[in-house]
Amino acid sequence: MRPDSPTMAAPAESLRRRKTGYSDPEPESPPAPGRGPAGSPAHLHTGTFWLTRIVLLKALAFVYFVAFLVAFHQNKQLIGDRGLLPCRVFLKNFQQYFQDRTSWEVFSYMPTILWLMDWSDMNSNLDLLALLGLGISSFVLITGCANMLLMAALWGLYMSLVNVGHVWYSFGWESQLLETGFLGIFLCPLWTLSRLPQHTPTSRIVLWGFRWLIFRIMLGAGLIKIRGDRCWRDLTCMDFHYELPWWEVGVPRPQRHRTVSLLWPFPRAQPTHVSSPSMQEGRRG
């Protein structure tokens, strides 16, 4: 048999491969189900807004924590049994005004958990609501885990305080927190407690709800300046910002007018920037 025949070439080629450590490349295995080509879980891909959900929930939990902490320290003095405007008196007056209505109708006019509690010690009731809110918001803030039940509980507890808070809870940021908290309920799965729930992707409808909320807040902040006070139209608002004369502050009047002219148009232009395609691409997690 000739040494250069095909039957001898195959063993020689195999011997050379073993000596050099060469082996045939193995075919690439297909990605596992639920994972992308890079091996990362499918729900962590770009465009799924998984990081957006974590940031929003933690930020919302932090605001809730501060709100309930303030309520725990101040509500007894403001709306407690011996407060400036006791909420027990407010509830009794409200109940007397709607005495010909059913209990459900009264609750629908002013929903608050305090209707279901004993009014003999309202200070304890207010502290209980605040402490429950502190506990739930702390859990969400530390772990980053939340579901619809926890977020709905935070929203219901805070709404119970706002509805009996009289003038102390009549500011714009109270309603903004409630509206933001209501949207936050639908960012989460119903039962699962996980930072990255695999079977509950971030809702695009809820994200557009947050964008619409930001749009209205920023647009309203700009328009209220025109309607609320003439100093914004006259560019003289910074004249009242400093309590000292301009020669003691060191800010001349023309410079203060330029500052106002730069400040008040910004909230009106910001909403269009929030909804722009470039911002939508930049916010994707």
JSON list of N, CA and C in Angstrom, two decimals, residues 150-218:
[
{"chain": "A", "resi": 150, "resn": "LEU", "atom": "N", "xyz": [-49.00, 45.21, 48.61]},
{"chain": "A", "resi": 150, "resn": "LEU", "atom": "CA", "xyz": [-48.23, 46.11, 49.47]},
{"chain": "A", "resi": 150, "resn": "LEU", "atom": "C", "xyz": [-48.36, 47.55, 49.00]},
{"chain": "A", "resi": 151, "resn": "MET", "atom": "N", "xyz": [-48.27, 47.78, 47.69]},
{"chain": "A", "resi": 151, "resn": "MET", "atom": "CA", "xyz": [-48.37, 49.15, 47.19]},
{"chain": "A", "resi": 151, "resn": "MET", "atom": "C", "xyz": [-49.79, 49.70, 47.37]},
{"chain": "A", "resi": 152, "resn": "ALA", "atom": "N", "xyz": [-50.80, 48.84, 47.24]},
{"chain": "A", "resi": 152, "resn": "ALA", "atom": "CA", "xyz": [-52.18, 49.30, 47.49]},
{"chain": "A", "resi": 152, "resn": "ALA", "atom": "C", "xyz": [-52.38, 49.61, 48.97]},
{"chain": "A", "resi": 153, "resn": "ALA", "atom": "N", "xyz": [-51.71, 48.85, 49.84]},
{"chain": "A", "resi": 153, "resn": "ALA", "atom": "CA", "xyz": [-51.82, 49.14, 51.28]},
{"chain": "A", "resi": 153, "resn": "ALA", "atom": "C", "xyz": [-51.20, 50.49, 51.61]},
{"chain": "A", "resi": 154, "resn": "LEU", "atom": "N", "xyz": [-50.05, 50.80, 51.03]},
{"chain": "A", "resi": 154, "resn": "LEU", "atom": "CA", "xyz": [-49.42, 52.10, 51.25]},
{"chain": "A", "resi": 154, "resn": "LEU", "atom": "C", "xyz": [-50.33, 53.23, 50.77]},
{"chain": "A", "resi": 155, "resn": "TRP", "atom": "N", "xyz": [-50.89, 53.03, 49.60]},
{"chain": "A", "resi": 155, "resn": "TRP", "atom": "CA", "xyz": [-51.78, 54.06, 49.03]},
{"chain": "A", "resi": 155, "resn": "TRP", "atom": "C", "xyz": [-53.02, 54.24, 49.90]},
{"chain": "A", "resi": 156, "resn": "GLY", "atom": "N", "xyz": [-53.62, 53.14, 50.35]},
{"chain": "A", "resi": 156, "resn": "GLY", "atom": "CA", "xyz": [-54.82, 53.24, 51.18]},
{"chain": "A", "resi": 156, "resn": "GLY", "atom": "C", "xyz": [-54.55, 53.86, 52.54]},
{"chain": "A", "resi": 157, "resn": "LEU", "atom": "N", "xyz": [-53.40, 53.52, 53.15]},
{"chain": "A", "resi": 157, "resn": "LEU", "atom": "CA", "xyz": [-53.06, 54.11, 54.45]},
{"chain": "A", "resi": 157, "resn": "LEU", "atom": "C", "xyz": [-52.84, 55.61, 54.34]},
{"chain": "A", "resi": 158, "resn": "TYR", "atom": "N", "xyz": [-52.13, 56.03, 53.31]},
{"chain": "A", "resi": 158, "resn": "TYR", "atom": "CA", "xyz": [-51.85, 57.46, 53.19]},
{"chain": "A", "resi": 158, "resn": "TYR", "atom": "C", "xyz": [-53.11, 58.24, 52.80]},
{"chain": "A", "resi": 159, "resn": "MET", "atom": "N", "xyz": [-53.95, 57.65, 51.96]},
{"chain": "A", "resi": 159, "resn": "MET", "atom": "CA", "xyz": [-55.21, 58.32, 51.60]},
{"chain": "A", "resi": 159, "resn": "MET", "atom": "C", "xyz": [-56.10, 58.46, 52.82]},
{"chain": "A", "resi": 160, "resn": "SER", "atom": "N", "xyz": [-56.05, 57.48, 53.74]},
{"chain": "A", "resi": 160, "resn": "SER", "atom": "CA", "xyz": [-56.84, 57.57, 54.96]},
{"chain": "A", "resi": 160, "resn": "SER", "atom": "C", "xyz": [-56.43, 58.77, 55.81]},
{"chain": "A", "resi": 161, "resn": "LEU", "atom": "N", "xyz": [-55.14, 59.10, 55.80]},
{"chain": "A", "resi": 161, "resn": "LEU", "atom": "CA", "xyz": [-54.67, 60.26, 56.55]},
{"chain": "A", "resi": 161, "resn": "LEU", "atom": "C", "xyz": [-54.97, 61.56, 55.83]},
{"chain": "A", "resi": 162, "resn": "VAL", "atom": "N", "xyz": [-54.82, 61.55, 54.50]},
{"chain": "A", "resi": 162, "resn": "VAL", "atom": "CA", "xyz": [-55.04, 62.78, 53.74]},
{"chain": "A", "resi": 162, "resn": "VAL", "atom": "C", "xyz": [-56.50, 63.22, 53.83]},
{"chain": "A", "resi": 163, "resn": "ASN", "atom": "N", "xyz": [-57.43, 62.27, 53.79]},
{"chain": "A", "resi": 163, "resn": "ASN", "atom": "CA", "xyz": [-58.85, 62.63, 53.77]},
{"chain": "A", "resi": 163, "resn": "ASN", "atom": "C", "xyz": [-59.36, 63.20, 55.09]},
{"chain": "A", "resi": 164, "resn": "VAL", "atom": "N", "xyz": [-58.63, 62.98, 56.18]},
{"chain": "A", "resi": 164, "resn": "VAL", "atom": "CA", "xyz": [-59.05, 63.56, 57.47]},
{"chain": "A", "resi": 164, "resn": "VAL", "atom": "C", "xyz": [-58.06, 64.62, 57.94]},
{"chain": "A", "resi": 165, "resn": "GLY", "atom": "N", "xyz": [-57.15, 65.02, 57.05]},
{"chain": "A", "resi": 165, "resn": "GLY", "atom": "CA", "xyz": [-56.08, 65.93, 57.44]},
{"chain": "A", "resi": 165, "resn": "GLY", "atom": "C", "xyz": [-56.40, 67.40, 57.35]},
{"chain": "A", "resi": 166, "resn": "HIS", "atom": "N", "xyz": [-57.64, 67.74, 56.94]},
{"chain": "A", "resi": 166, "resn": "HIS", "atom": "CA", "xyz": [-58.04, 69.15, 56.86]},
{"chain": "A", "resi": 166, "resn": "HIS", "atom": "C", "xyz": [-57.05, 69.94, 56.00]},
{"chain": "A", "resi": 167, "resn": "VAL", "atom": "N", "xyz": [-56.74, 71.16, 56.44]},
{"chain": "A", "resi": 167, "resn": "VAL", "atom": "CA", "xyz": [-55.84, 72.03, 55.68]},
{"chain": "A", "resi": 167, "resn": "VAL", "atom": "C", "xyz": [-54.40, 71.55, 55.73]},
{"chain": "A", "resi": 168, "resn": "TRP", "atom": "N", "xyz": [-54.07, 70.70, 56.70]},
{"chain": "A", "resi": 168, "resn": "TRP", "atom": "CA", "xyz": [-52.69, 70.24, 56.82]},
{"chain": "A", "resi": 168, "resn": "TRP", "atom": "C", "xyz": [-52.30, 69.30, 55.68]},
{"chain": "A", "resi": 169, "resn": "TYR", "atom": "N", "xyz": [-53.29, 68.68, 55.06]},
{"chain": "A", "resi": 169, "resn": "TYR", "atom": "CA", "xyz": [-53.02, 67.76, 53.96]},
{"chain": "A", "resi": 169, "resn": "TYR", "atom": "C", "xyz": [-53.67, 68.24, 52.66]},
{"chain": "A", "resi": 170, "resn": "SER", "atom": "N", "xyz": [-53.81, 69.53, 52.52]},
{"chain": "A", "resi": 170, "resn": "SER", "atom": "CA", "xyz": [-54.48, 70.07, 51.34]},
{"chain": "A", "resi": 170, "resn": "SER", "atom": "C", "xyz": [-53.52, 70.64, 50.31]},
{"chain": "A", "resi": 171, "resn": "PHE", "atom": "N", "xyz": [-52.24, 70.33, 50.44]},
{"chain": "A", "resi": 171, "resn": "PHE", "atom": "CA", "xyz": [-51.25, 70.87, 49.50]},
{"chain": "A", "resi": 171, "resn": "PHE", "atom": "C", "xyz": [-51.14, 69.97, 48.26]},
{"chain": "A", "resi": 172, "resn": "GLY", "atom": "N", "xyz": [-50.54, 70.51, 47.23]},
{"chain": "A", "resi": 172, "resn": "GLY", "atom": "CA", "xyz": [-50.47, 69.79, 45.97]},
{"chain": "A", "resi": 172, "resn": "GLY", "atom": "C", "xyz": [-49.65, 68.52, 46.03]},
{"chain": "A", "resi": 173, "resn": "TRP", "atom": "N", "xyz": [-48.61, 68.50, 46.86]},
{"chain": "A", "resi": 173, "resn": "TRP", "atom": "CA", "xyz": [-47.75, 67.30, 46.87]},
{"chain": "A", "resi": 173, "resn": "TRP", "atom": "C", "xyz": [-48.45, 66.11, 47.49]},
{"chain": "A", "resi": 174, "resn": "GLU", "atom": "N", "xyz": [-49.48, 66.33, 48.31]},
{"chain": "A", "resi": 174, "resn": "GLU", "atom": "CA", "xyz": [-50.23, 65.20, 48.85]},
{"chain": "A", "resi": 174, "resn": "GLU", "atom": "C", "xyz": [-50.98, 64.47, 47.74]},
{"chain": "A", "resi": 175, "resn": "SER", "atom": "N", "xyz": [-51.69, 65.22, 46.91]},
{"chain": "A", "resi": 175, "resn": "SER", "atom": "CA", "xyz": [-52.42, 64.60, 45.80]},
{"chain": "A", "resi": 175, "resn": "SER", "atom": "C", "xyz": [-51.46, 64.01, 44.78]},
{"chain": "A", "resi": 176, "resn": "GLN", "atom": "N", "xyz": [-50.30, 64.63, 44.60]},
{"chain": "A", "resi": 176, "resn": "GLN", "atom": "CA", "xyz": [-49.31, 64.08, 43.66]},
{"chain": "A", "resi": 176, "resn": "GLN", "atom": "C", "xyz": [-48.76, 62.76, 44.16]},
{"chain": "A", "resi": 177, "resn": "LEU", "atom": "N", "xyz": [-48.52, 62.64, 45.47]},
{"chain": "A", "resi": 177, "resn": "LEU", "atom": "CA", "xyz": [-48.04, 61.38, 46.02]},
{"chain": "A", "resi": 177, "resn": "LEU", "atom": "C", "xyz": [-49.10, 60.29, 45.88]},
{"chain": "A", "resi": 178, "resn": "LEU", "atom": "N", "xyz": [-50.36, 60.63, 46.11]},
{"chain": "A", "resi": 178, "resn": "LEU", "atom": "CA", "xyz": [-51.43, 59.64, 45.96]},
{"chain": "A", "resi": 178, "resn": "LEU", "atom": "C", "xyz": [-51.57, 59.20, 44.51]},
{"chain": "A", "resi": 179, "resn": "GLU", "atom": "N", "xyz": [-51.46, 60.13, 43.58]},
{"chain": "A", "resi": 179, "resn": "GLU", "atom": "CA", "xyz": [-51.58, 59.76, 42.17]},
{"chain": "A", "resi": 179, "resn": "GLU", "atom": "C", "xyz": [-50.38, 58.92, 41.73]},
{"chain": "A", "resi": 180, "resn": "THR", "atom": "N", "xyz": [-49.18, 59.31, 42.17]},
{"chain": "A", "resi": 180, "resn": "THR", "atom": "CA", "xyz": [-48.01, 58.52, 41.84]},
{"chain": "A", "resi": 180, "resn": "THR", "atom": "C", "xyz": [-48.06, 57.14, 42.48]},
{"chain": "A", "resi": 181, "resn": "GLY", "atom": "N", "xyz": [-48.52, 57.09, 43.73]},
{"chain": "A", "resi": 181, "resn": "GLY", "atom": "CA", "xyz": [-48.65, 55.81, 44.41]},
{"chain": "A", "resi": 181, "resn": "GLY", "atom": "C", "xyz": [-49.68, 54.91, 43.75]},
{"chain": "A", "resi": 182, "resn": "PHE", "atom": "N", "xyz": [-50.76, 55.48, 43.22]},
{"chain": "A", "resi": 182, "resn": "PHE", "atom": "CA", "xyz": [-51.76, 54.67, 42.53]},
{"chain": "A", "resi": 182, "resn": "PHE", "atom": "C", "xyz": [-51.17, 54.04, 41.27]},
{"chain": "A", "resi": 183, "resn": "LEU", "atom": "N", "xyz": [-50.37, 54.80, 40.54]},
{"chain": "A", "resi": 183, "resn": "LEU", "atom": "CA", "xyz": [-49.71, 54.24, 39.36]},
{"chain": "A", "resi": 183, "resn": "LEU", "atom": "C", "xyz": [-48.70, 53.16, 39.77]},
{"chain": "A", "resi": 184, "resn": "GLY", "atom": "N", "xyz": [-48.03, 53.37, 40.92]},
{"chain": "A", "resi": 184, "resn": "GLY", "atom": "CA", "xyz": [-47.05, 52.39, 41.37]},
{"chain": "A", "resi": 184, "resn": "GLY", "atom": "C", "xyz": [-47.65, 51.03, 41.69]},
{"chain": "A", "resi": 185, "resn": "ILE", "atom": "N", "xyz": [-48.95, 50.99, 42.00]},
{"chain": "A", "resi": 185, "resn": "ILE", "atom": "CA", "xyz": [-49.60, 49.70, 42.27]},
{"chain": "A", "resi": 185, "resn": "ILE", "atom": "C", "xyz": [-49.50, 48.79, 41.06]},
{"chain": "A", "resi": 186, "resn": "PHE", "atom": "N", "xyz": [-49.64, 49.35, 39.87]},
{"chain": "A", "resi": 186, "resn": "PHE", "atom": "CA", "xyz": [-49.70, 48.54, 38.65]},
{"chain": "A", "resi": 186, "resn": "PHE", "atom": "C", "xyz": [-48.33, 48.31, 38.04]},
{"chain": "A", "resi": 187, "resn": "LEU", "atom": "N", "xyz": [-47.27, 48.72, 38.73]},
{"chain": "A", "resi": 187, "resn": "LEU", "atom": "CA", "xyz": [-45.92, 48.36, 38.31]},
{"chain": "A", "resi": 187, "resn": "LEU", "atom": "C", "xyz": [-45.53, 46.97, 38.79]},
{"chain": "A", "resi": 188, "resn": "CYS", "atom": "N", "xyz": [-46.30, 46.39, 39.69]},
{"chain": "A", "resi": 188, "resn": "CYS", "atom": "CA", "xyz": [-45.90, 45.17, 40.40]},
{"chain": "A", "resi": 188, "resn": "CYS", "atom": "C", "xyz": [-46.80, 44.01, 40.03]},
{"chain": "A", "resi": 189, "resn": "PRO", "atom": "N", "xyz": [-46.31, 42.78, 40.24]},
{"chain": "A", "resi": 189, "resn": "PRO", "atom": "CA", "xyz": [-47.18, 41.61, 40.13]},
{"chain": "A", "resi": 189, "resn": "PRO", "atom": "C", "xyz": [-48.18, 41.57, 41.28]},
{"chain": "A", "resi": 190, "resn": "LEU", "atom": "N", "xyz": [-49.19, 40.74, 41.14]},
{"chain": "A", "resi": 190, "resn": "LEU", "atom": "CA", "xyz": [-50.24, 40.69, 42.15]},
{"chain": "A", "resi": 190, "resn": "LEU", "atom": "C", "xyz": [-49.74, 40.09, 43.46]},
{"chain": "A", "resi": 191, "resn": "TRP", "atom": "N", "xyz": [-49.05, 38.93, 43.40]},
{"chain": "A", "resi": 191, "resn": "TRP", "atom": "CA", "xyz": [-48.64, 38.23, 44.61]},
{"chain": "A", "resi": 191, "resn": "TRP", "atom": "C", "xyz": [-47.12, 38.16, 44.76]},
{"chain": "A", "resi": 192, "resn": "THR", "atom": "N", "xyz": [-46.41, 37.99, 43.67]},
{"chain": "A", "resi": 192, "resn": "THR", "atom": "CA", "xyz": [-44.98, 37.68, 43.73]},
{"chain": "A", "resi": 192, "resn": "THR", "atom": "C", "xyz": [-44.20, 38.81, 44.37]},
{"chain": "A", "resi": 193, "resn": "LEU", "atom": "N", "xyz": [-43.31, 38.45, 45.31]},
{"chain": "A", "resi": 193, "resn": "LEU", "atom": "CA", "xyz": [-42.40, 39.42, 45.92]},
{"chain": "A", "resi": 193, "resn": "LEU", "atom": "C", "xyz": [-41.01, 39.18, 45.35]},
{"chain": "A", "resi": 194, "resn": "SER", "atom": "N", "xyz": [-40.67, 39.93, 44.32]},
{"chain": "A", "resi": 194, "resn": "SER", "atom": "CA", "xyz": [-39.38, 39.76, 43.66]},
{"chain": "A", "resi": 194, "resn": "SER", "atom": "C", "xyz": [-38.98, 41.08, 43.03]},
{"chain": "A", "resi": 195, "resn": "ARG", "atom": "N", "xyz": [-37.68, 41.37, 43.07]},
{"chain": "A", "resi": 195, "resn": "ARG", "atom": "CA", "xyz": [-37.19, 42.58, 42.41]},
{"chain": "A", "resi": 195, "resn": "ARG", "atom": "C", "xyz": [-37.31, 42.45, 40.90]},
{"chain": "A", "resi": 196, "resn": "LEU", "atom": "N", "xyz": [-37.18, 41.22, 40.39]},
{"chain": "A", "resi": 196, "resn": "LEU", "atom": "CA", "xyz": [-37.23, 40.98, 38.95]},
{"chain": "A", "resi": 196, "resn": "LEU", "atom": "C", "xyz": [-38.25, 39.88, 38.64]},
{"chain": "A", "resi": 197, "resn": "PRO", "atom": "N", "xyz": [-39.53, 40.19, 38.75]},
{"chain": "A", "resi": 197, "resn": "PRO", "atom": "CA", "xyz": [-40.53, 39.16, 38.44]},
{"chain": "A", "resi": 197, "resn": "PRO", "atom": "C", "xyz": [-40.49, 38.78, 36.97]},
{"chain": "A", "resi": 198, "resn": "GLN", "atom": "N", "xyz": [-40.24, 37.48, 36.71]},
{"chain": "A", "resi": 198, "resn": "GLN", "atom": "CA", "xyz": [-40.03, 37.03, 35.34]},
{"chain": "A", "resi": 198, "resn": "GLN", "atom": "C", "xyz": [-41.32, 37.03, 34.52]},
{"chain": "A", "resi": 199, "resn": "HIS", "atom": "N", "xyz": [-42.44, 36.77, 35.15]},
{"chain": "A", "resi": 199, "resn": "HIS", "atom": "CA", "xyz": [-43.68, 36.61, 34.41]},
{"chain": "A", "resi": 199, "resn": "HIS", "atom": "C", "xyz": [-44.55, 37.86, 34.45]},
{"chain": "A", "resi": 200, "resn": "THR", "atom": "N", "xyz": [-44.02, 38.97, 34.96]},
{"chain": "A", "resi": 200, "resn": "THR", "atom": "CA", "xyz": [-44.77, 40.22, 35.00]},
{"chain": "A", "resi": 200, "resn": "THR", "atom": "C", "xyz": [-43.88, 41.34, 34.46]},
{"chain": "A", "resi": 201, "resn": "PRO", "atom": "N", "xyz": [-43.82, 41.51, 33.14]},
{"chain": "A", "resi": 201, "resn": "PRO", "atom": "CA", "xyz": [-43.00, 42.58, 32.58]},
{"chain": "A", "resi": 201, "resn": "PRO", "atom": "C", "xyz": [-43.55, 43.95, 32.95]},
{"chain": "A", "resi": 202, "resn": "THR", "atom": "N", "xyz": [-42.68, 44.93, 32.92]},
{"chain": "A", "resi": 202, "resn": "THR", "atom": "CA", "xyz": [-43.08, 46.30, 33.24]},
{"chain": "A", "resi": 202, "resn": "THR", "atom": "C", "xyz": [-44.11, 46.79, 32.23]},
{"chain": "A", "resi": 203, "resn": "SER", "atom": "N", "xyz": [-45.22, 47.29, 32.73]},
{"chain": "A", "resi": 203, "resn": "SER", "atom": "CA", "xyz": [-46.31, 47.72, 31.86]},
{"chain": "A", "resi": 203, "resn": "SER", "atom": "C", "xyz": [-45.96, 49.02, 31.14]},
{"chain": "A", "resi": 204, "resn": "ARG", "atom": "N", "xyz": [-46.06, 49.00, 29.82]},
{"chain": "A", "resi": 204, "resn": "ARG", "atom": "CA", "xyz": [-45.82, 50.23, 29.06]},
{"chain": "A", "resi": 204, "resn": "ARG", "atom": "C", "xyz": [-46.92, 51.26, 29.31]},
{"chain": "A", "resi": 205, "resn": "ILE", "atom": "N", "xyz": [-48.14, 50.78, 29.57]},
{"chain": "A", "resi": 205, "resn": "ILE", "atom": "CA", "xyz": [-49.25, 51.71, 29.84]},
{"chain": "A", "resi": 205, "resn": "ILE", "atom": "C", "xyz": [-48.97, 52.49, 31.12]},
{"chain": "A", "resi": 206, "resn": "VAL", "atom": "N", "xyz": [-48.46, 51.81, 32.15]},
{"chain": "A", "resi": 206, "resn": "VAL", "atom": "CA", "xyz": [-48.16, 52.49, 33.41]},
{"chain": "A", "resi": 206, "resn": "VAL", "atom": "C", "xyz": [-47.02, 53.48, 33.21]},
{"chain": "A", "resi": 207, "resn": "LEU", "atom": "N", "xyz": [-46.02, 53.12, 32.42]},
{"chain": "A", "resi": 207, "resn": "LEU", "atom": "CA", "xyz": [-44.91, 54.05, 32.17]},
{"chain": "A", "resi": 207, "resn": "LEU", "atom": "C", "xyz": [-45.41, 55.30, 31.45]},
{"chain": "A", "resi": 208, "resn": "TRP", "atom": "N", "xyz": [-46.32, 55.13, 30.52]},
{"chain": "A", "resi": 208, "resn": "TRP", "atom": "CA", "xyz": [-46.90, 56.31, 29.87]},
{"chain": "A", "resi": 208, "resn": "TRP", "atom": "C", "xyz": [-47.75, 57.11, 30.85]},
{"chain": "A", "resi": 209, "resn": "GLY", "atom": "N", "xyz": [-48.35, 56.42, 31.82]},
{"chain": "A", "resi": 209, "resn": "GLY", "atom": "CA", "xyz": [-49.06, 57.15, 32.87]},
{"chain": "A", "resi": 209, "resn": "GLY", "atom": "C", "xyz": [-48.13, 58.02, 33.69]},
{"chain": "A", "resi": 210, "resn": "PHE", "atom": "N", "xyz": [-46.93, 57.52, 34.00]},
{"chain": "A", "resi": 210, "resn": "PHE", "atom": "CA", "xyz": [-45.95, 58.33, 34.72]},
{"chain": "A", "resi": 210, "resn": "PHE", "atom": "C", "xyz": [-45.48, 59.50, 33.88]},
{"chain": "A", "resi": 211, "resn": "ARG", "atom": "N", "xyz": [-45.29, 59.28, 32.59]},
{"chain": "A", "resi": 211, "resn": "ARG", "atom": "CA", "xyz": [-44.87, 60.39, 31.71]},
{"chain": "A", "resi": 211, "resn": "ARG", "atom": "C", "xyz": [-45.96, 61.46, 31.65]},
{"chain": "A", "resi": 212, "resn": "TRP", "atom": "N", "xyz": [-47.21, 61.02, 31.58]},
{"chain": "A", "resi": 212, "resn": "TRP", "atom": "CA", "xyz": [-48.32, 61.98, 31.55]},
{"chain": "A", "resi": 212, "resn": "TRP", "atom": "C", "xyz": [-48.40, 62.75, 32.86]},
{"chain": "A", "resi": 213, "resn": "LEU", "atom": "N", "xyz": [-48.11, 62.07, 33.98]},
{"chain": "A", "resi": 213, "resn": "LEU", "atom": "CA", "xyz": [-48.12, 62.74, 35.28]},
{"chain": "A", "resi": 213, "resn": "LEU", "atom": "C", "xyz": [-47.01, 63.79, 35.34]},
{"chain": "A", "resi": 214, "resn": "ILE", "atom": "N", "xyz": [-45.80, 63.44, 34.89]},
{"chain": "A", "resi": 214, "resn": "ILE", "atom": "CA", "xyz": [-44.70, 64.42, 34.87]},
{"chain": "A", "resi": 214, "resn": "ILE", "atom": "C", "xyz": [-45.05, 65.60, 33.96]},
{"chain": "A", "resi": 215, "resn": "PHE", "atom": "N", "xyz": [-45.64, 65.30, 32.82]},
{"chain": "A", "resi": 215, "resn": "PHE", "atom": "CA", "xyz": [-46.02, 66.35, 31.87]},
{"chain": "A", "resi": 215, "resn": "PHE", "atom": "C", "xyz": [-46.97, 67.35, 32.53]},
{"chain": "A", "resi": 216, "resn": "ARG", "atom": "N", "xyz": [-48.01, 66.85, 33.21]},
{"chain": "A", "resi": 216, "resn": "ARG", "atom": "CA", "xyz": [-48.99, 67.74, 33.83]},
{"chain": "A", "resi": 216, "resn": "ARG", "atom": "C", "xyz": [-48.40, 68.53, 34.99]},
{"chain": "A", "resi": 217, "resn": "ILE", "atom": "N", "xyz": [-47.52, 67.89, 35.78]},
{"chain": "A", "resi": 217, "resn": "ILE", "atom": "CA", "xyz": [-46.93, 68.60, 36.91]},
{"chain": "A", "resi": 217, "resn": "ILE", "atom": "C", "xyz": [-46.04, 69.74, 36.43]},
{"chain": "A", "resi": 218, "resn": "MET", "atom": "N", "xyz": [-45.19, 69.46, 35.45]},
{"chain": "A", "resi": 218, "resn": "MET", "atom": "CA", "xyz": [-44.28, 70.49, 34.97]},
{"chain": "A", "resi": 218, "resn": "MET", "atom": "C", "xyz": [-45.03, 71.60, 34.22]}
]
